């Protein structure tokens, strides 16, 4: 169950990007609105990985490596090689050729758990720079949620369904024991053009192609029929994106001013 009108509910959970999430209500937020931001995605600039839902694998694979992280094997896209670095955000906006994950697009709205009532409550990040009193697009009109809020509610509802679908997808891969640990490595060039020592830039979980090939025919058919096989292939193809990410990092580094010698 979801709700957009409960203030003062006991909520739980910490969510990436949200500094001050509050249960949305006409009483607390009736005078607020949103104003177009000059740098709409500046809040993503200090994040190098962003969660992804399984139905986004195909479009996201054209831009980023899709990897799995942590004990939960959470699928994420890698947007930078180092913590606090996002190579796809330029001047507060995504590069024009970059896919924008739904996890980012739902901001400033998010669902939070109301454990007491066993439901989800629609929240808004009061810390968002573009959520201001008297904003151009109101959150409430005549005490009722505006079209903007209703759209946010629908988007979050859809996102929740995709999140659950993603959990089922990951659990299926776990049950079939398809994961393996992988590394992304970079081999720099020495001044004389020779290959330098390889450097590990990431360690993550990925689907093992060998384990996938070794599955019985009926298991492969199951993955094919439920659509998981296509998502697996999108994930595997996306791993070629590490080279693109490294190239972006080198390009950005070359543009950085060199500190003058003291």
Short mmCIF file of N, CA and C in Angstrom, two decimals, residues 1 17 30 32-33 55 130 139 142-143 156 218 228 243 248:
data_model
loop_
_atom_site.label_atom_id
_atom_site.label_comp_id
_atom_site.label_asym_id
_atom_site.label_seq_id
_atom_site.Cartn_x
_atom_site.Cartn_y
_atom_site.Cartn_z
N UNK A 1 0.85 -1.21 0.00
CA UNK A 1 0.00 0.00 0.00
C UNK A 1 0.87 1.24 0.00
N UNK A 17 21.34 9.78 -2.32
CA UNK A 17 20.98 11.10 -2.86
C UNK A 17 20.06 11.91 -1.94
N UNK A 30 2.50 22.35 1.67
CA UNK A 30 1.47 22.98 0.84
C UNK A 30 1.93 24.22 0.11
N UNK A 32 5.08 24.67 -1.01
CA UNK A 32 6.29 24.39 -1.77
C UNK A 32 5.99 24.05 -3.23
N UNK A 33 7.00 24.25 -4.04
CA UNK A 33 6.92 23.89 -5.45
C UNK A 33 8.33 23.61 -5.95
N UNK A 55 14.98 -4.19 -16.10
CA UNK A 55 14.41 -3.82 -17.40
C UNK A 55 15.17 -2.66 -18.06
N UNK A 130 16.02 22.46 -5.74
CA UNK A 130 14.96 23.04 -6.59
C UNK A 130 13.58 22.93 -5.96
N UNK A 139 3.46 21.75 -5.42
CA UNK A 139 3.28 20.36 -5.01
C UNK A 139 1.81 20.07 -4.70
N UNK A 142 -5.06 23.63 -4.03
CA UNK A 142 -6.31 23.55 -3.26
C UNK A 142 -6.27 22.37 -2.27
N UNK A 143 -5.09 22.19 -1.69
CA UNK A 143 -4.94 21.14 -0.68
C UNK A 143 -4.79 19.74 -1.22
N UNK A 156 7.08 6.35 -8.88
CA UNK A 156 7.61 5.58 -7.76
C UNK A 156 6.91 4.23 -7.64
N UNK A 218 17.16 -27.31 -20.18
CA UNK A 218 15.88 -26.84 -19.63
C UNK A 218 16.05 -25.56 -18.83
N UNK A 228 15.00 -13.46 -18.90
CA UNK A 228 16.24 -13.20 -18.16
C UNK A 228 17.47 -13.36 -19.05
N UNK A 243 36.33 0.01 -20.98
CA UNK A 243 37.30 0.74 -21.80
C UNK A 243 36.84 2.17 -22.04
N UNK A 248 37.28 7.99 -20.64
CA UNK A 248 36.71 9.22 -20.09
C UNK A 248 37.55 9.73 -18.92
#
